[in-house]
Amino acid sequence: MSRTLLIVKPDATKRNLIGHIVSRLEKARFKIVEMKMLKLKKSQAREFYAVHQGKHFLDSLVKFMCSGTIVPMALEKENAVKDLRALIGATDPSKADCGTIRFEIARDIEKNSVHASDSDANAKSEISFFFDN
Ligand code: ADP
Ligand code: MG
């Protein structure tokens, strides 16, 4: 078993899609082991996205991620990181495969409804960013 972090982003919480996303995750056999709702402060969003420092989209991304409620959750499954990236689809929803979460519900390349960790090491640090155990 391995773990990964998913975040329901503000565009999805605003459109009442938390339940839809949770349902997709559970049907794909992810076990939700931690979950909470919160609003990020700008300093926290900058820390979380530190890896994107210098990117042209960072300021806008930080503003968006602080614009509403988010729902981070730690998920458990075999090959959790890889399987979750496959389930959410490409960053740009216009390039996401049919059937992926982003294909279904994302609005655009920024407001793309969900975050998922991209490696086991990042999953570990991102889970501990939100959950203290
Ligand atoms: P992913 O979330 O698929 O891992 P990245 O780590 O590359 O994608 O980017 C983090 C987030 O930054 C994306 O999910 C998206 O919200 C935003 N983003 C990425 N690329 C762009 C872009 N070219 N324009 C606007 N926002 C972007
Ligand atoms: Mg990423």
Short mmCIF file of C-alpha atoms in Angstrom, two decimals, chain A:
data_model
loop_
_atom_site.label_atom_id
_atom_site.label_comp_id
_atom_site.label_asym_id
_atom_site.label_seq_id
_atom_site.Cartn_x
_atom_site.Cartn_y
_atom_site.Cartn_z
CA MET A 1 0.00 0.00 0.00
CA SER A 2 1.14 3.54 -0.69
CA ARG A 3 -0.27 6.99 -0.11
CA THR A 4 -0.82 10.14 -2.13
CA LEU A 5 -2.40 13.55 -1.64
CA LEU A 6 -5.43 14.81 -3.54
CA ILE A 7 -6.81 18.33 -3.17
CA VAL A 8 -10.27 19.32 -4.36
CA LYS A 9 -9.56 22.84 -5.68
CA PRO A 10 -11.81 25.91 -5.18
CA ASP A 11 -13.43 25.73 -8.65
CA ALA A 12 -14.78 22.28 -7.74
CA THR A 13 -15.89 23.04 -4.17
CA LYS A 14 -17.75 26.13 -5.51
CA ARG A 15 -19.66 23.94 -8.00
CA ASN A 16 -20.61 21.39 -5.28
CA LEU A 17 -18.45 18.65 -6.77
CA ILE A 18 -16.77 17.33 -3.59
CA GLY A 19 -19.13 14.35 -3.41
CA HIS A 20 -18.70 13.60 -7.10
CA ILE A 21 -14.91 13.53 -6.74
CA VAL A 22 -15.02 11.42 -3.56
CA SER A 23 -17.29 8.96 -5.37
CA ARG A 24 -14.87 8.70 -8.33
CA LEU A 25 -12.00 8.05 -5.92
CA GLU A 26 -13.85 5.38 -3.96
CA LYS A 27 -15.06 3.62 -7.11
CA ALA A 28 -11.41 3.51 -8.24
CA ARG A 29 -10.61 1.74 -4.92
CA PHE A 30 -8.75 4.57 -3.21
CA LYS A 31 -9.25 4.56 0.55
CA ILE A 32 -9.63 8.00 2.11
CA VAL A 33 -7.44 7.91 5.23
CA GLU A 34 -7.44 11.66 6.08
CA MET A 35 -9.64 14.54 4.88
CA LYS A 36 -10.45 18.12 5.88
CA MET A 37 -11.85 21.42 4.56
CA LEU A 38 -9.94 24.67 4.85
CA LYS A 39 -9.04 27.97 3.18
CA LEU A 40 -5.36 28.54 2.43
CA LYS A 41 -3.56 31.77 3.26
CA LYS A 42 -1.36 33.17 0.47
CA SER A 43 1.83 32.31 2.38
CA GLN A 44 0.67 28.69 2.75
CA ALA A 45 -0.22 28.38 -0.95
CA ARG A 46 3.21 29.80 -1.88
CA GLU A 47 4.89 27.27 0.41
CA PHE A 48 2.85 24.38 -1.00
CA TYR A 49 3.70 25.39 -4.60
CA ALA A 50 7.34 26.35 -3.87
CA VAL A 51 8.47 23.96 -6.63
CA HIS A 52 6.78 26.29 -9.16
CA GLN A 53 8.75 29.37 -8.08
CA GLY A 54 9.61 31.48 -11.15
CA LYS A 55 6.82 30.02 -13.31
CA HIS A 56 4.62 32.57 -15.12
CA PHE A 57 1.42 31.03 -13.69
CA LEU A 58 2.42 30.99 -10.00
CA ASP A 59 0.87 34.30 -8.84
CA SER A 60 -2.43 33.52 -10.50
CA LEU A 61 -2.36 29.93 -9.18
CA VAL A 62 -1.78 31.13 -5.60
CA LYS A 63 -4.66 33.62 -5.90
CA PHE A 64 -6.95 30.91 -7.29
CA MET A 65 -6.01 28.35 -4.60
CA CYS A 66 -6.84 30.96 -1.92
CA SER A 67 -10.14 32.00 -3.53
CA GLY A 68 -12.29 29.44 -1.75
CA THR A 69 -12.51 26.25 0.26
CA ILE A 70 -10.22 23.36 -0.59
CA VAL A 71 -10.49 19.73 0.51
CA PRO A 72 -7.12 17.98 0.90
CA MET A 73 -7.21 14.24 1.49
CA ALA A 74 -4.67 11.49 1.96
CA LEU A 75 -5.49 8.44 -0.15
CA GLU A 76 -4.26 4.88 0.15
CA LYS A 77 -3.98 2.26 -2.59
CA GLU A 78 -1.39 0.08 -4.28
CA ASN A 79 0.52 2.36 -6.70
CA ALA A 80 -1.45 5.30 -5.30
CA VAL A 81 0.62 8.09 -6.93
CA LYS A 82 0.62 6.62 -10.43
CA ASP A 83 -3.01 5.44 -10.34
CA LEU A 84 -4.28 8.79 -9.08
CA ARG A 85 -2.39 10.73 -11.76
CA ALA A 86 -4.01 8.43 -14.34
CA LEU A 87 -7.46 8.95 -12.82
CA ILE A 88 -7.23 12.77 -12.78
CA GLY A 89 -5.79 13.17 -16.31
CA ALA A 90 -3.58 15.82 -17.90
CA THR A 91 -3.07 19.28 -16.35
CA ASP A 92 -4.79 20.90 -19.34
CA PRO A 93 -8.32 19.44 -19.49
CA SER A 94 -8.44 19.94 -23.26
CA LYS A 95 -5.63 17.35 -23.42
CA ALA A 96 -7.01 15.03 -20.72
CA ASP A 97 -8.15 11.55 -21.70
CA CYS A 98 -11.87 10.85 -21.88
CA GLY A 99 -13.12 9.46 -18.57
CA THR A 100 -10.59 11.25 -16.38
CA ILE A 101 -11.78 13.59 -13.62
CA ARG A 102 -10.24 16.66 -15.27
CA PHE A 103 -11.77 15.74 -18.66
CA GLU A 104 -15.17 15.58 -16.97
CA ILE A 105 -15.18 18.62 -14.70
CA ALA A 106 -12.10 20.88 -15.04
CA ARG A 107 -12.74 24.39 -16.39
CA ASP A 108 -9.29 25.22 -17.82
CA ILE A 109 -5.56 24.61 -17.36
CA GLU A 110 -5.54 26.60 -14.07
CA LYS A 111 -8.99 25.84 -12.65
CA ASN A 112 -8.52 22.12 -13.15
CA SER A 113 -10.51 20.92 -10.12
CA VAL A 114 -7.96 18.64 -8.46
CA HIS A 115 -4.33 18.41 -7.38
CA ALA A 116 -2.48 15.10 -7.10
CA SER A 117 1.07 14.40 -5.93
CA ASP A 118 3.54 13.50 -8.68
CA SER A 119 5.97 11.21 -6.80
CA ASP A 120 6.14 9.14 -3.61
CA ALA A 121 8.57 11.64 -2.07
CA ASN A 122 6.31 14.61 -2.87
CA ALA A 123 3.26 12.66 -1.66
CA LYS A 124 4.94 12.20 1.72
CA SER A 125 5.82 15.87 2.13
CA GLU A 126 2.46 17.10 0.76
CA ILE A 127 0.51 14.82 3.13
CA SER A 128 2.53 16.12 6.08
CA PHE A 129 1.89 19.70 4.90
CA PHE A 130 -1.81 19.20 5.69
CA PHE A 131 -1.89 16.32 8.21
CA ASP A 132 0.38 16.04 11.22
CA ASN A 133 1.10 12.35 11.69
#
